[in-house]
């Protein structure tokens, strides 16, 4: 009897752990965008899309986990539902319904400053923070 009880507990523990770690969204295409532009030009938009793969609405949270853009670059960032000046620390998408896509996008006006910069965003479902993706934007101004 103890063996059966232990087996049942083990099975449900595994099932619950698997269900919690299951992804509710996925990156559409590539999670890394590499952009190159010449001095004096601007990067109007670089966008990475994500899609709700669950059968219910989700709220995606994002956090800036790395930013090496030169301070002289004028940058802004848009998420599904809002745009902000600069590269903020984080926010939450508007609701994504089942099969709906959202995005994170950046805009860069480097003026006359050449160089390279990378910004990385960690993104996860507010109700399932155990699963996350890193979205990366690499920009080079020549």
PDB file of C-alpha atoms in Angstrom:
ATOM      1  CA  UNK A   1       0.000   0.000   0.000  1.00  0.00           C
ATOM      2  CA  UNK A   2       2.850   2.410   0.816  1.00  0.00           C
ATOM      3  CA  UNK A   3       4.383   1.789  -2.622  1.00  0.00           C
ATOM      4  CA  UNK A   4       1.111   2.644  -4.403  1.00  0.00           C
ATOM      5  CA  UNK A   5       0.601   5.796  -2.313  1.00  0.00           C
ATOM      6  CA  UNK A   6       4.195   6.883  -2.953  1.00  0.00           C
ATOM      7  CA  UNK A   7       3.748   6.221  -6.701  1.00  0.00           C
ATOM      8  CA  UNK A   8       0.572   8.289  -6.828  1.00  0.00           C
ATOM      9  CA  UNK A   9       2.214  11.190  -4.985  1.00  0.00           C
ATOM     10  CA  UNK A  10       5.235  11.035  -7.267  1.00  0.00           C
ATOM     11  CA  UNK A  11       3.030  11.000 -10.378  1.00  0.00           C
ATOM     12  CA  UNK A  12       0.991  14.030  -9.282  1.00  0.00           C
ATOM     13  CA  UNK A  13       4.122  15.937  -8.243  1.00  0.00           C
ATOM     14  CA  UNK A  14       5.614  15.348 -11.690  1.00  0.00           C
ATOM     15  CA  UNK A  15       2.348  16.292 -13.424  1.00  0.00           C
ATOM     16  CA  UNK A  16       1.942  19.523 -11.447  1.00  0.00           C
ATOM     17  CA  UNK A  17       5.578  20.489 -12.043  1.00  0.00           C
ATOM     18  CA  UNK A  18       5.242  19.815 -15.776  1.00  0.00           C
ATOM     19  CA  UNK A  19       2.001  21.786 -16.061  1.00  0.00           C
ATOM     20  CA  UNK A  20       3.469  24.826 -14.292  1.00  0.00           C
ATOM     21  CA  UNK A  21       6.546  24.942 -16.525  1.00  0.00           C
ATOM     22  CA  UNK A  22       4.582  24.660 -19.780  1.00  0.00           C
ATOM     23  CA  UNK A  23       4.932  27.656 -22.052  1.00  0.00           C
ATOM     24  CA  UNK A  24       1.874  29.824 -22.756  1.00  0.00           C
ATOM     25  CA  UNK A  25       3.608  31.881 -25.446  1.00  0.00           C
ATOM     26  CA  UNK A  26       6.284  31.522 -28.095  1.00  0.00           C
ATOM     27  CA  UNK A  27       8.580  33.767 -30.086  1.00  0.00           C
ATOM     28  CA  UNK A  28       7.454  34.183 -33.691  1.00  0.00           C
ATOM     29  CA  UNK A  29      10.571  33.838 -35.828  1.00  0.00           C
ATOM     30  CA  UNK A  30      13.909  34.681 -34.259  1.00  0.00           C
ATOM     31  CA  UNK A  31      14.472  35.919 -30.676  1.00  0.00           C
ATOM     32  CA  UNK A  32      17.532  37.918 -31.846  1.00  0.00           C
ATOM     33  CA  UNK A  33      17.372  40.893 -34.226  1.00  0.00           C
ATOM     34  CA  UNK A  34      20.665  42.180 -35.655  1.00  0.00           C
ATOM     35  CA  UNK A  35      20.547  45.632 -37.207  1.00  0.00           C
ATOM     36  CA  UNK A  36      23.213  47.673 -38.972  1.00  0.00           C
ATOM     37  CA  UNK A  37      22.960  51.272 -40.125  1.00  0.00           C
ATOM     38  CA  UNK A  38      25.258  54.062 -41.208  1.00  0.00           C
ATOM     39  CA  UNK A  39      26.080  57.134 -39.133  1.00  0.00           C
ATOM     40  CA  UNK A  40      23.434  59.815 -39.540  1.00  0.00           C
ATOM     41  CA  UNK A  41      20.675  57.313 -40.359  1.00  0.00           C
ATOM     42  CA  UNK A  42      18.024  56.033 -37.978  1.00  0.00           C
ATOM     43  CA  UNK A  43      16.556  52.658 -37.108  1.00  0.00           C
ATOM     44  CA  UNK A  44      12.850  53.327 -37.449  1.00  0.00           C
ATOM     45  CA  UNK A  45      11.761  49.966 -36.063  1.00  0.00           C
ATOM     46  CA  UNK A  46      13.159  46.592 -35.131  1.00  0.00           C
ATOM     47  CA  UNK A  47      10.433  44.258 -33.882  1.00  0.00           C
ATOM     48  CA  UNK A  48      10.292  40.799 -32.304  1.00  0.00           C
ATOM     49  CA  UNK A  49       6.846  39.188 -32.137  1.00  0.00           C
ATOM     50  CA  UNK A  50       5.479  36.764 -29.571  1.00  0.00           C
ATOM     51  CA  UNK A  51       2.279  34.737 -29.748  1.00  0.00           C
ATOM     52  CA  UNK A  52      -0.123  33.474 -27.109  1.00  0.00           C
ATOM     53  CA  UNK A  53      -0.104  29.681 -27.594  1.00  0.00           C
ATOM     54  CA  UNK A  54      -2.563  28.953 -24.798  1.00  0.00           C
ATOM     55  CA  UNK A  55      -6.340  28.745 -25.009  1.00  0.00           C
ATOM     56  CA  UNK A  56      -6.930  31.654 -22.612  1.00  0.00           C
ATOM     57  CA  UNK A  57      -5.851  35.319 -22.285  1.00  0.00           C
ATOM     58  CA  UNK A  58      -2.384  36.000 -20.870  1.00  0.00           C
ATOM     59  CA  UNK A  59      -0.488  39.057 -19.650  1.00  0.00           C
ATOM     60  CA  UNK A  60       3.177  39.096 -20.622  1.00  0.00           C
ATOM     61  CA  UNK A  61       5.652  40.873 -18.361  1.00  0.00           C
ATOM     62  CA  UNK A  62       9.017  42.103 -19.626  1.00  0.00           C
ATOM     63  CA  UNK A  63      12.148  43.336 -17.879  1.00  0.00           C
ATOM     64  CA  UNK A  64      15.261  44.917 -19.335  1.00  0.00           C
ATOM     65  CA  UNK A  65      18.073  42.585 -18.249  1.00  0.00           C
ATOM     66  CA  UNK A  66      20.938  44.149 -20.248  1.00  0.00           C
ATOM     67  CA  UNK A  67      21.482  47.433 -22.084  1.00  0.00           C
ATOM     68  CA  UNK A  68      24.782  48.567 -23.585  1.00  0.00           C
ATOM     69  CA  UNK A  69      23.415  51.182 -26.016  1.00  0.00           C
ATOM     70  CA  UNK A  70      25.689  54.254 -26.041  1.00  0.00           C
ATOM     71  CA  UNK A  71      24.212  57.036 -23.915  1.00  0.00           C
ATOM     72  CA  UNK A  72      24.406  59.410 -26.895  1.00  0.00           C
ATOM     73  CA  UNK A  73      21.867  57.341 -28.855  1.00  0.00           C
ATOM     74  CA  UNK A  74      18.273  58.516 -28.701  1.00  0.00           C
ATOM     75  CA  UNK A  75      16.191  55.359 -28.198  1.00  0.00           C
ATOM     76  CA  UNK A  76      12.611  54.435 -27.587  1.00  0.00           C
ATOM     77  CA  UNK A  77      10.855  51.153 -27.011  1.00  0.00           C
ATOM     78  CA  UNK A  78       7.367  49.926 -27.837  1.00  0.00           C
ATOM     79  CA  UNK A  79       5.509  46.951 -26.456  1.00  0.00           C
ATOM     80  CA  UNK A  80       2.138  45.519 -27.350  1.00  0.00           C
ATOM     81  CA  UNK A  81      -0.103  48.369 -26.233  1.00  0.00           C
ATOM     82  CA  UNK A  82       2.302  51.227 -25.446  1.00  0.00           C
ATOM     83  CA  UNK A  83       5.453  53.130 -26.452  1.00  0.00           C
ATOM     84  CA  UNK A  84       7.942  54.711 -24.073  1.00  0.00           C
ATOM     85  CA  UNK A  85      10.885  57.074 -24.403  1.00  0.00           C
ATOM     86  CA  UNK A  86      14.221  55.431 -23.705  1.00  0.00           C
ATOM     87  CA  UNK A  87      14.677  51.801 -22.700  1.00  0.00           C
ATOM     88  CA  UNK A  88      12.609  51.405 -19.511  1.00  0.00           C
ATOM     89  CA  UNK A  89      13.221  48.811 -16.789  1.00  0.00           C
ATOM     90  CA  UNK A  90      10.030  46.881 -17.534  1.00  0.00           C
ATOM     91  CA  UNK A  91       6.286  46.770 -17.928  1.00  0.00           C
ATOM     92  CA  UNK A  92       3.315  44.526 -18.780  1.00  0.00           C
ATOM     93  CA  UNK A  93       1.723  43.972 -22.205  1.00  0.00           C
ATOM     94  CA  UNK A  94      -1.947  44.622 -22.751  1.00  0.00           C
ATOM     95  CA  UNK A  95      -3.947  41.400 -22.635  1.00  0.00           C
ATOM     96  CA  UNK A  96      -3.068  38.866 -25.354  1.00  0.00           C
ATOM     97  CA  UNK A  97      -6.028  36.664 -26.242  1.00  0.00           C
ATOM     98  CA  UNK A  98      -5.606  33.082 -27.447  1.00  0.00           C
ATOM     99  CA  UNK A  99      -3.721  32.968 -30.800  1.00  0.00           C
ATOM    100  CA  UNK A 100      -3.057  36.727 -30.642  1.00  0.00           C
ATOM    101  CA  UNK A 101       0.390  38.175 -31.304  1.00  0.00           C
ATOM    102  CA  UNK A 102       2.154  40.970 -29.466  1.00  0.00           C
ATOM    103  CA  UNK A 103       5.607  42.478 -29.835  1.00  0.00           C
ATOM    104  CA  UNK A 104       8.549  44.359 -28.422  1.00  0.00           C
ATOM    105  CA  UNK A 105      10.156  46.900 -30.746  1.00  0.00           C
ATOM    106  CA  UNK A 106      12.959  49.439 -30.502  1.00  0.00           C
ATOM    107  CA  UNK A 107      13.749  52.668 -32.354  1.00  0.00           C
ATOM    108  CA  UNK A 108      17.258  54.169 -32.427  1.00  0.00           C
ATOM    109  CA  UNK A 109      18.446  57.601 -33.570  1.00  0.00           C
ATOM    110  CA  UNK A 110      22.225  57.474 -33.112  1.00  0.00           C
ATOM    111  CA  UNK A 111      22.848  60.961 -34.587  1.00  0.00           C
ATOM    112  CA  UNK A 112      26.599  61.052 -35.346  1.00  0.00           C
ATOM    113  CA  UNK A 113      27.656  58.473 -32.723  1.00  0.00           C
ATOM    114  CA  UNK A 114      29.014  55.231 -34.207  1.00  0.00           C
ATOM    115  CA  UNK A 115      29.288  52.095 -32.123  1.00  0.00           C
ATOM    116  CA  UNK A 116      27.554  48.921 -31.075  1.00  0.00           C
ATOM    117  CA  UNK A 117      24.888  48.244 -28.520  1.00  0.00           C
ATOM    118  CA  UNK A 118      22.806  45.358 -27.258  1.00  0.00           C
ATOM    119  CA  UNK A 119      19.574  45.387 -25.307  1.00  0.00           C
ATOM    120  CA  UNK A 120      18.005  42.216 -23.877  1.00  0.00           C
ATOM    121  CA  UNK A 121      14.507  41.813 -22.533  1.00  0.00           C
ATOM    122  CA  UNK A 122      13.323  38.911 -20.380  1.00  0.00           C
ATOM    123  CA  UNK A 123       9.687  38.133 -21.130  1.00  0.00           C
ATOM    124  CA  UNK A 124       7.313  35.816 -19.256  1.00  0.00           C
ATOM    125  CA  UNK A 125       3.641  35.176 -18.552  1.00  0.00           C
ATOM    126  CA  UNK A 126       2.571  36.919 -15.333  1.00  0.00           C
ATOM    127  CA  UNK A 127       0.681  33.738 -14.303  1.00  0.00           C
ATOM    128  CA  UNK A 128       3.581  31.423 -15.242  1.00  0.00           C
ATOM    129  CA  UNK A 129       6.898  33.168 -14.434  1.00  0.00           C
ATOM    130  CA  UNK A 130       8.837  29.878 -14.395  1.00  0.00           C
ATOM    131  CA  UNK A 131       8.988  29.924 -18.220  1.00  0.00           C
ATOM    132  CA  UNK A 132      10.709  32.888 -19.890  1.00  0.00           C
ATOM    133  CA  UNK A 133      12.399  33.915 -23.121  1.00  0.00           C
ATOM    134  CA  UNK A 134      15.144  36.469 -23.776  1.00  0.00           C
ATOM    135  CA  UNK A 135      14.538  38.856 -26.687  1.00  0.00           C
ATOM    136  CA  UNK A 136      17.753  40.467 -27.972  1.00  0.00           C
ATOM    137  CA  UNK A 137      18.331  43.502 -30.184  1.00  0.00           C
ATOM    138  CA  UNK A 138      21.888  44.043 -31.473  1.00  0.00           C
ATOM    139  CA  UNK A 139      22.495  47.373 -33.211  1.00  0.00           C
ATOM    140  CA  UNK A 140      25.655  48.522 -34.985  1.00  0.00           C
ATOM    141  CA  UNK A 141      26.141  52.029 -36.345  1.00  0.00           C
ATOM    142  CA  UNK A 142      28.977  52.363 -38.874  1.00  0.00           C
TER     143      UNK A 142
END
